[in-house]
Each structure stands twice: as structure tokens, then as C-alpha cells.
């Protein structure tokens, strides 16, 4: 069977993914990615990396598999956080979760797994993959939605290329979330009742304005309605992006464009 490195996040999904691979007879290694450890921007210290790491370690001990922590915080800051800042500064809403999968989990993390002899990496994503043979291109991989329509995460993996997909396993893709929790309870895993993670990938629930103000320059601006009417005299420019709901208006407003020069009307 294959040697598989599982990205143990400290959550129930990756825990059960590791357990299922063991049941299938694979050699399984648990690896926790330490990608963020600045708790100054998290809400009530939620999603602290050390708690997640401890839970991942306890799961590995329960399953009897090797466990290690890999520090990718520098790469995460360079590839994800700085990208976020740049997008918000340009007035665009970024999607760090999609980028995190492409650049961190299935690039840097995948490379680290390959260096220790892994055949595949596995995660706790709710998605599936299939493979077909093309007469000209050989084996082709398709990313499919997970069986659970309420938890499908295939969108967040939409930028994986063929090489990345060829090395990826998604063991819980055929399960519903309640089935995953039932399996964790059956195995006595510490993560069985743990709440799902929320917020920014590997950072958790953050005070986004405070997070952005670490680097972005806040400047005043105007929201111009169509026709040209000043709806809001001033707002924090760096915190509003295209397509983002403007909650400070009495009625719903969305940003259609940004930076278009419009003359002031008295």
C-alpha cells in the first residue's frame, strides 16, 4: 500500500481522514502545518495554533501513527498574507482559502511530504476526485463535489493543477458530516465533538480591520451612487472592496467600481 502524509489540522475531518486511510492499509504519517501564530489579531484567542497542534498530536497517538509539526509560517506570510494585503489595497476582495490550498497545502506541504517518501498527501476536505485515460494526454484527474452538499469544499480546491491532484487523496469525500463525527466517536478521537474551524485559513476568526491596518494605509473616500449622488461622505477606503456589501448604508449597497473620477456636485 501507499505511504500517505495526512495534513492533521486538529479538527475532526482530517482526524477521520487519517483513520480511514489506516483502515485501508496505508502507511500513514500525521503532519501539522504551523502557518500562523500571531494571536494579536484573533477574536478571543480563537483557533490558537497550539491547541490545534495538541489535538492533532493526541489524534496521532490514538491512531498509533507518527506525528510531526512543520513550520510554514514564513511561506504563509509571503504567499497568502501579503497577497491579501495587496488585493485589499487594490480594492479587490481576495480569496485566501483558494490560494492557501494551491500555494501551501498542495505545493509547499506536498513537497515536504514527498521529501520524506510520501506517495500521496491527504486532507479532510469534503470533495472527491476521479481519473480517466485520454488517448493523447494520458491520465487526467477531475475534481468533484463532496457527497455532503452542505459541506462541499471542491470550490476551495478549484485551482489545483493535474500534478497536484495526482498526489491528493480526499478520504472523507464520500461521507456526510454526521457520519464523520460518528466515526470519530466510534474511535474515541478527542476531536469528535470539536467545532468546525471558521474564519481565515490557518488564522481563524480575525478582527479583519485590525488585521488589515497592520499594513494598509487607510484613506477617506466617497461612495458615489448611480446616478452620481454622494451616498456616504467618508468611509475607510481600505476596508471596502468591489462587490462587498456596504453595511453602513440604510439600504444594501454594492461596490460596482472603484477609483472612477467623478466631479463633485453641490
CSV table of N, CA and C in Angstrom, one decimal, residues 71-190:
chain,number,residue,atom,x,y,z
A,71,UNK,N,6.8,24.0,10.3
A,71,UNK,CA,6.6,25.4,10.4
A,71,UNK,C,6.6,26.0,9.0
A,72,UNK,N,5.5,26.5,8.5
A,72,UNK,CA,5.4,27.1,7.2
A,72,UNK,C,5.0,28.6,7.3
A,73,UNK,N,5.2,29.2,8.5
A,73,UNK,CA,4.6,30.5,8.7
A,73,UNK,C,5.3,31.5,7.8
A,74,UNK,N,6.6,31.4,7.5
A,74,UNK,CA,7.2,32.4,6.6
A,74,UNK,C,6.6,32.3,5.2
A,75,UNK,N,6.4,31.1,4.7
A,75,UNK,CA,5.8,30.9,3.4
A,75,UNK,C,4.4,31.4,3.4
A,76,UNK,N,3.7,31.1,4.4
A,76,UNK,CA,2.3,31.6,4.5
A,76,UNK,C,2.2,33.1,4.5
A,77,UNK,N,3.0,33.7,5.2
A,77,UNK,CA,3.0,35.2,5.2
A,77,UNK,C,3.3,35.8,3.9
A,78,UNK,N,4.3,35.2,3.2
A,78,UNK,CA,4.8,35.7,1.9
A,78,UNK,C,3.7,35.4,0.8
A,79,UNK,N,3.2,34.2,0.8
A,79,UNK,CA,2.3,33.8,-0.3
A,79,UNK,C,0.8,34.2,-0.1
A,80,UNK,N,0.4,34.2,1.2
A,80,UNK,CA,-1.0,34.4,1.4
A,80,UNK,C,-1.3,35.7,2.0
A,81,UNK,N,-0.7,36.1,3.1
A,81,UNK,CA,-1.0,37.3,3.9
A,81,UNK,C,-0.6,38.5,3.0
A,82,UNK,N,0.6,38.5,2.4
A,82,UNK,CA,0.9,39.7,1.6
A,82,UNK,C,0.1,39.8,0.3
A,83,UNK,N,-0.4,38.7,-0.2
A,83,UNK,CA,-1.4,38.7,-1.3
A,83,UNK,C,-2.7,39.3,-0.8
A,84,UNK,N,-3.1,39.0,0.4
A,84,UNK,CA,-4.4,39.6,0.9
A,84,UNK,C,-4.2,41.1,1.0
A,85,UNK,N,-3.1,41.5,1.6
A,85,UNK,CA,-2.9,43.0,1.7
A,85,UNK,C,-2.9,43.7,0.4
A,86,UNK,N,-2.3,43.1,-0.6
A,86,UNK,CA,-2.2,43.7,-1.9
A,86,UNK,C,-3.5,43.8,-2.6
A,87,UNK,N,-4.4,42.7,-2.4
A,87,UNK,CA,-5.7,42.7,-3.0
A,87,UNK,C,-6.6,43.8,-2.4
A,88,UNK,N,-6.6,43.8,-1.0
A,88,UNK,CA,-7.4,44.8,-0.4
A,88,UNK,C,-7.0,46.2,-0.7
A,89,UNK,N,-5.7,46.4,-0.8
A,89,UNK,CA,-5.2,47.7,-1.1
A,89,UNK,C,-5.6,48.2,-2.5
A,90,UNK,N,-5.8,47.2,-3.4
A,90,UNK,CA,-6.2,47.5,-4.8
A,90,UNK,C,-7.8,47.5,-4.9
A,91,UNK,N,-8.5,47.3,-3.7
A,91,UNK,CA,-9.9,47.4,-3.8
A,91,UNK,C,-10.6,46.1,-4.2
A,92,UNK,N,-9.9,45.0,-4.2
A,92,UNK,CA,-10.5,43.7,-4.6
A,92,UNK,C,-10.6,42.8,-3.4
A,93,UNK,N,-11.7,42.0,-3.4
A,93,UNK,CA,-11.9,41.1,-2.3
A,93,UNK,C,-11.1,39.8,-2.6
A,94,UNK,N,-10.1,39.4,-1.8
A,94,UNK,CA,-9.3,38.2,-2.1
A,94,UNK,C,-10.0,37.0,-1.6
A,95,UNK,N,-9.5,35.8,-2.0
A,95,UNK,CA,-10.0,34.5,-1.5
A,95,UNK,C,-8.8,33.8,-1.1
A,96,UNK,N,-8.3,34.0,0.2
A,96,UNK,CA,-7.1,33.4,0.7
A,96,UNK,C,-7.2,31.9,0.8
A,97,UNK,N,-8.4,31.3,1.0
A,97,UNK,CA,-8.6,29.9,1.2
A,97,UNK,C,-8.3,29.1,-0.1
A,98,UNK,N,-8.7,29.7,-1.2
A,98,UNK,CA,-8.4,29.0,-2.5
A,98,UNK,C,-6.9,29.1,-2.7
A,99,UNK,N,-6.3,30.2,-2.5
A,99,UNK,CA,-4.8,30.4,-2.7
A,99,UNK,C,-4.0,29.5,-1.7
A,100,UNK,N,-4.5,29.4,-0.5
A,100,UNK,CA,-3.8,28.6,0.5
A,100,UNK,C,-3.7,27.1,0.1
A,101,UNK,N,-4.8,26.6,-0.5
A,101,UNK,CA,-4.7,25.2,-0.9
A,101,UNK,C,-3.8,25.1,-2.1
A,102,UNK,N,-3.8,26.0,-3.0
A,102,UNK,CA,-2.9,25.9,-4.2
A,102,UNK,C,-1.4,26.1,-3.8
A,103,UNK,N,-1.1,27.1,-3.0
A,103,UNK,CA,0.2,27.5,-2.7
A,103,UNK,C,0.9,26.9,-1.4
A,104,UNK,N,0.0,26.5,-0.5
A,104,UNK,CA,0.6,26.0,0.8
A,104,UNK,C,0.3,24.5,0.9
A,105,UNK,N,-0.9,24.1,1.0
A,105,UNK,CA,-1.2,22.7,1.3
A,105,UNK,C,-0.8,21.7,0.1
A,106,UNK,N,-1.0,22.2,-1.1
A,106,UNK,CA,-0.7,21.3,-2.2
A,106,UNK,C,0.5,21.8,-3.0
A,107,UNK,N,1.4,22.5,-2.4
A,107,UNK,CA,2.6,22.9,-3.0
A,107,UNK,C,3.7,22.8,-2.0
A,108,UNK,N,3.9,23.7,-1.1
A,108,UNK,CA,5.0,23.6,-0.1
A,108,UNK,C,4.8,22.3,0.8
A,109,UNK,N,3.6,22.2,1.3
A,109,UNK,CA,3.4,21.0,2.2
A,109,UNK,C,3.5,19.7,1.4
A,110,UNK,N,3.0,19.7,0.2
A,110,UNK,CA,3.2,18.5,-0.7
A,110,UNK,C,4.6,18.2,-0.9
A,111,UNK,N,5.4,19.2,-1.2
A,111,UNK,CA,6.9,19.0,-1.4
A,111,UNK,C,7.5,18.4,-0.2
A,112,UNK,N,7.1,18.9,1.0
A,112,UNK,CA,7.7,18.4,2.2
A,112,UNK,C,7.4,17.0,2.4
A,113,UNK,N,6.1,16.6,2.1
A,113,UNK,CA,5.7,15.2,2.2
A,113,UNK,C,6.5,14.3,1.2
A,114,UNK,N,6.7,14.8,0.0
A,114,UNK,CA,7.4,14.0,-1.0
A,114,UNK,C,8.9,13.8,-0.5
A,115,UNK,N,9.4,14.7,0.2
A,115,UNK,CA,10.8,14.6,0.6
A,115,UNK,C,11.0,13.5,1.7
A,116,UNK,N,9.9,13.1,2.4
A,116,UNK,CA,10.1,12.1,3.4
A,116,UNK,C,9.5,10.8,2.8
A,117,UNK,N,9.4,10.7,1.5
A,117,UNK,CA,9.0,9.5,0.8
A,117,UNK,C,7.5,9.2,0.7
A,118,UNK,N,6.7,10.2,0.8
A,118,UNK,CA,5.2,10.0,0.6
A,118,UNK,C,4.9,9.7,-0.8
A,119,UNK,N,3.9,8.9,-1.0
A,119,UNK,CA,3.3,8.7,-2.3
A,119,UNK,C,2.1,9.7,-2.6
A,120,UNK,N,1.5,10.0,-1.5
A,120,UNK,CA,0.3,11.0,-1.6
A,120,UNK,C,0.3,11.8,-0.3
A,121,UNK,N,-0.5,12.9,-0.5
A,121,UNK,CA,-0.9,13.7,0.7
A,121,UNK,C,-2.4,13.6,0.8
A,122,UNK,N,-2.9,13.7,2.0
A,122,UNK,CA,-4.4,13.6,2.2
A,122,UNK,C,-4.8,14.7,3.1
A,123,UNK,N,-6.0,15.2,2.9
A,123,UNK,CA,-6.6,16.2,3.8
A,123,UNK,C,-8.0,15.8,4.1
A,124,UNK,N,-8.6,16.6,5.0
A,124,UNK,CA,-10.0,16.4,5.4
A,124,UNK,C,-11.0,17.2,4.6
A,125,UNK,N,-10.7,17.5,3.3
A,125,UNK,CA,-11.7,18.2,2.5
A,125,UNK,C,-12.9,17.3,2.1
A,126,UNK,N,-14.0,18.0,2.0
A,126,UNK,CA,-15.2,17.3,1.5
A,126,UNK,C,-15.3,17.5,0.0
A,127,UNK,N,-14.6,16.6,-0.7
A,127,UNK,CA,-14.6,16.6,-2.1
A,127,UNK,C,-14.1,15.3,-2.6
A,128,UNK,N,-14.2,15.0,-3.9
A,128,UNK,CA,-13.7,13.7,-4.4
A,128,UNK,C,-12.9,14.0,-5.7
A,129,UNK,N,-12.2,13.0,-6.2
A,129,UNK,CA,-11.6,13.1,-7.5
A,129,UNK,C,-11.7,11.8,-8.2
A,130,UNK,N,-11.8,11.9,-9.5
A,130,UNK,CA,-11.8,10.7,-10.4
A,130,UNK,C,-10.6,10.8,-11.4
A,131,UNK,N,-10.3,9.7,-12.0
A,131,UNK,CA,-9.3,9.7,-13.1
A,131,UNK,C,-9.8,9.0,-14.3
A,132,UNK,N,-9.4,9.5,-15.4
A,132,UNK,CA,-9.8,8.9,-16.7
A,132,UNK,C,-8.5,8.9,-17.6
A,133,UNK,N,-8.5,8.1,-18.6
A,133,UNK,CA,-7.4,8.0,-19.5
A,133,UNK,C,-7.7,8.6,-20.8
A,134,UNK,N,-6.9,9.6,-21.2
A,134,UNK,CA,-7.1,10.3,-22.5
A,134,UNK,C,-6.1,9.7,-23.5
A,135,UNK,N,-6.5,9.5,-24.8
A,135,UNK,CA,-5.6,8.9,-25.7
A,135,UNK,C,-4.3,9.7,-26.0
A,136,UNK,N,-4.5,11.0,-25.9
A,136,UNK,CA,-3.3,11.9,-26.1
A,136,UNK,C,-2.6,12.4,-24.9
A,137,UNK,N,-3.3,12.6,-23.8
A,137,UNK,CA,-2.8,13.2,-22.6
A,137,UNK,C,-2.6,12.2,-21.4
A,138,UNK,N,-2.9,11.0,-21.6
A,138,UNK,CA,-2.7,10.0,-20.5
A,138,UNK,C,-3.8,10.2,-19.4
A,139,UNK,N,-3.4,10.0,-18.2
A,139,UNK,CA,-4.3,10.0,-17.1
A,139,UNK,C,-4.7,11.5,-16.8
A,140,UNK,N,-6.0,11.7,-16.7
A,140,UNK,CA,-6.5,13.0,-16.3
A,140,UNK,C,-7.3,12.9,-15.1
A,141,UNK,N,-7.2,13.9,-14.2
A,141,UNK,CA,-7.9,13.9,-12.9
A,141,UNK,C,-9.0,15.0,-12.9
A,142,UNK,N,-10.1,14.6,-12.3
A,142,UNK,CA,-11.2,15.5,-12.2
A,142,UNK,C,-11.6,15.7,-10.8
A,143,UNK,N,-11.8,17.0,-10.4
A,143,UNK,CA,-12.2,17.3,-9.0
A,143,UNK,C,-13.7,17.4,-9.0
A,144,UNK,N,-14.3,16.6,-8.0
A,144,UNK,CA,-15.8,16.5,-7.9
A,144,UNK,C,-16.2,17.0,-6.6
A,145,UNK,N,-17.5,17.4,-6.5
A,145,UNK,CA,-18.1,17.8,-5.3
A,145,UNK,C,-18.1,16.7,-4.3
A,146,UNK,N,-18.1,17.0,-3.0
A,146,UNK,CA,-18.2,16.0,-2.0
A,146,UNK,C,-19.6,15.5,-1.9
A,147,UNK,N,-19.8,14.3,-1.3
A,147,UNK,CA,-21.1,13.8,-1.2
A,147,UNK,C,-22.1,14.6,-0.4
A,148,UNK,N,-21.5,15.3,0.7
A,148,UNK,CA,-22.3,16.1,1.5
A,148,UNK,C,-22.5,17.5,0.9
A,149,UNK,N,-23.7,17.8,0.4
A,149,UNK,CA,-23.9,19.1,-0.3
A,149,UNK,C,-23.8,20.3,0.6
A,150,UNK,N,-23.9,20.1,1.9
A,150,UNK,CA,-23.8,21.2,2.9
A,150,UNK,C,-22.4,21.5,3.3
A,151,UNK,N,-21.5,20.5,2.9
A,151,UNK,CA,-20.1,20.7,3.3
A,151,UNK,C,-19.1,20.7,2.2
A,152,UNK,N,-19.6,20.6,0.9
A,152,UNK,CA,-18.8,20.5,-0.2
A,152,UNK,C,-17.7,21.6,-0.2
A,153,UNK,N,-16.4,21.2,-0.4
A,153,UNK,CA,-15.3,22.2,-0.5
A,153,UNK,C,-14.5,22.1,-1.8
A,154,UNK,N,-15.1,21.6,-2.8
A,154,UNK,CA,-14.4,21.5,-4.1
A,154,UNK,C,-14.1,22.8,-4.6
A,155,UNK,N,-14.9,23.8,-4.4
A,155,UNK,CA,-14.6,25.2,-4.9
A,155,UNK,C,-13.2,25.7,-4.3
A,156,UNK,N,-12.9,25.4,-3.1
A,156,UNK,CA,-11.7,25.9,-2.5
A,156,UNK,C,-10.5,25.2,-3.0
A,157,UNK,N,-10.7,24.1,-3.8
A,157,UNK,CA,-9.6,23.4,-4.4
A,157,UNK,C,-9.6,23.6,-6.0
A,158,UNK,N,-10.3,24.5,-6.4
A,158,UNK,CA,-10.6,24.7,-7.9
A,158,UNK,C,-9.3,25.1,-8.7
A,159,UNK,N,-8.3,25.6,-8.0
A,159,UNK,CA,-7.1,26.0,-8.7
A,159,UNK,C,-5.9,24.9,-8.7
A,160,UNK,N,-6.2,23.8,-8.2
A,160,UNK,CA,-5.2,22.7,-8.2
A,160,UNK,C,-5.0,22.2,-9.6
A,161,UNK,N,-3.7,22.0,-10.0
A,161,UNK,CA,-3.4,21.5,-11.3
A,161,UNK,C,-3.4,20.0,-11.3
A,162,UNK,N,-3.1,19.4,-12.5
A,162,UNK,CA,-3.1,18.0,-12.6
A,162,UNK,C,-2.1,17.3,-11.8
A,163,UNK,N,-0.9,17.9,-11.7
A,163,UNK,CA,0.2,17.3,-10.9
A,163,UNK,C,-0.2,17.3,-9.4
A,164,UNK,N,-0.8,18.4,-8.9
A,164,UNK,CA,-1.3,18.4,-7.5
A,164,UNK,C,-2.4,17.4,-7.3
A,165,UNK,N,-3.3,17.4,-8.2
A,165,UNK,CA,-4.5,16.4,-8.0
A,165,UNK,C,-4.0,15.0,-8.0
A,166,UNK,N,-3.0,14.7,-8.8
A,166,UNK,CA,-2.5,13.3,-8.9
A,166,UNK,C,-1.9,12.8,-7.6
A,167,UNK,N,-1.5,13.7,-6.7
A,167,UNK,CA,-0.9,13.3,-5.4
A,167,UNK,C,-1.8,13.6,-4.3
A,168,UNK,N,-3.1,13.9,-4.5
A,168,UNK,CA,-4.0,14.3,-3.5
A,168,UNK,C,-5.0,13.1,-3.2
A,169,UNK,N,-5.3,12.9,-2.0
A,169,UNK,CA,-6.4,12.0,-1.5
A,169,UNK,C,-7.3,12.7,-0.6
A,170,UNK,N,-8.6,12.4,-0.8
A,170,UNK,CA,-9.7,13.0,0.0
A,170,UNK,C,-10.6,11.9,0.6
A,171,UNK,N,-10.1,11.3,1.7
A,171,UNK,CA,-10.8,10.1,2.2
A,171,UNK,C,-12.2,10.3,2.7
A,172,UNK,N,-12.6,11.5,3.1
A,172,UNK,CA,-14.0,11.7,3.6
A,172,UNK,C,-14.9,12.2,2.6
A,173,UNK,N,-14.5,12.3,1.3
A,173,UNK,CA,-15.3,12.9,0.3
A,173,UNK,C,-16.6,12.1,0.1
A,174,UNK,N,-16.7,10.8,0.4
A,174,UNK,CA,-17.9,10.0,0.2
A,174,UNK,C,-18.8,10.0,1.5
A,175,UNK,N,-18.4,10.8,2.5
A,175,UNK,CA,-19.2,10.7,3.7
A,175,UNK,C,-19.9,12.0,4.0
A,176,UNK,N,-21.0,12.0,4.8
A,176,UNK,CA,-21.7,13.1,5.3
A,176,UNK,C,-21.0,13.5,6.6
A,177,UNK,N,-21.2,14.8,6.9
A,177,UNK,CA,-20.6,15.3,8.1
A,177,UNK,C,-21.0,14.5,9.4
A,178,UNK,N,-22.3,14.2,9.6
A,178,UNK,CA,-22.7,13.4,10.7
A,178,UNK,C,-22.0,12.0,10.7
A,179,UNK,N,-21.7,11.5,9.6
A,179,UNK,CA,-21.0,10.2,9.5
A,179,UNK,C,-19.6,10.3,10.0
A,180,UNK,N,-19.0,11.4,9.6
A,180,UNK,CA,-17.6,11.7,10.1
A,180,UNK,C,-17.5,11.8,11.6
A,181,UNK,N,-18.5,12.5,12.2
A,181,UNK,CA,-18.5,12.7,13.6
A,181,UNK,C,-18.8,11.3,14.3
A,182,UNK,N,-19.7,10.5,13.7
A,182,UNK,CA,-20.0,9.2,14.3
A,182,UNK,C,-18.7,8.3,14.3
A,183,UNK,N,-18.0,8.4,13.2
A,183,UNK,CA,-16.7,7.6,13.1
A,183,UNK,C,-15.7,8.1,14.1
A,184,UNK,N,-15.6,9.4,14.3
A,184,UNK,CA,-14.7,9.9,15.3
A,184,UNK,C,-15.1,9.4,16.7
A,185,UNK,N,-16.4,9.4,17.0
A,185,UNK,CA,-16.9,9.0,18.3
A,185,UNK,C,-16.6,7.5,18.5
A,186,UNK,N,-16.8,6.7,17.4
A,186,UNK,CA,-16.6,5.3,17.5
A,186,UNK,C,-15.1,5.0,17.8
A,187,UNK,N,-14.2,5.8,17.3
A,187,UNK,CA,-12.8,5.6,17.5
A,187,UNK,C,-12.3,6.3,18.8
A,188,UNK,N,-13.1,7.0,19.4
A,188,UNK,CA,-12.7,7.7,20.7
A,188,UNK,C,-11.7,8.8,20.4
A,189,UNK,N,-11.9,9.5,19.3
A,189,UNK,CA,-10.9,10.6,19.0
A,189,UNK,C,-11.3,11.9,19.7
A,190,UNK,N,-10.3,12.6,20.2
A,190,UNK,CA,-10.5,13.8,21.0
A,190,UNK,C,-11.2,14.9,20.2
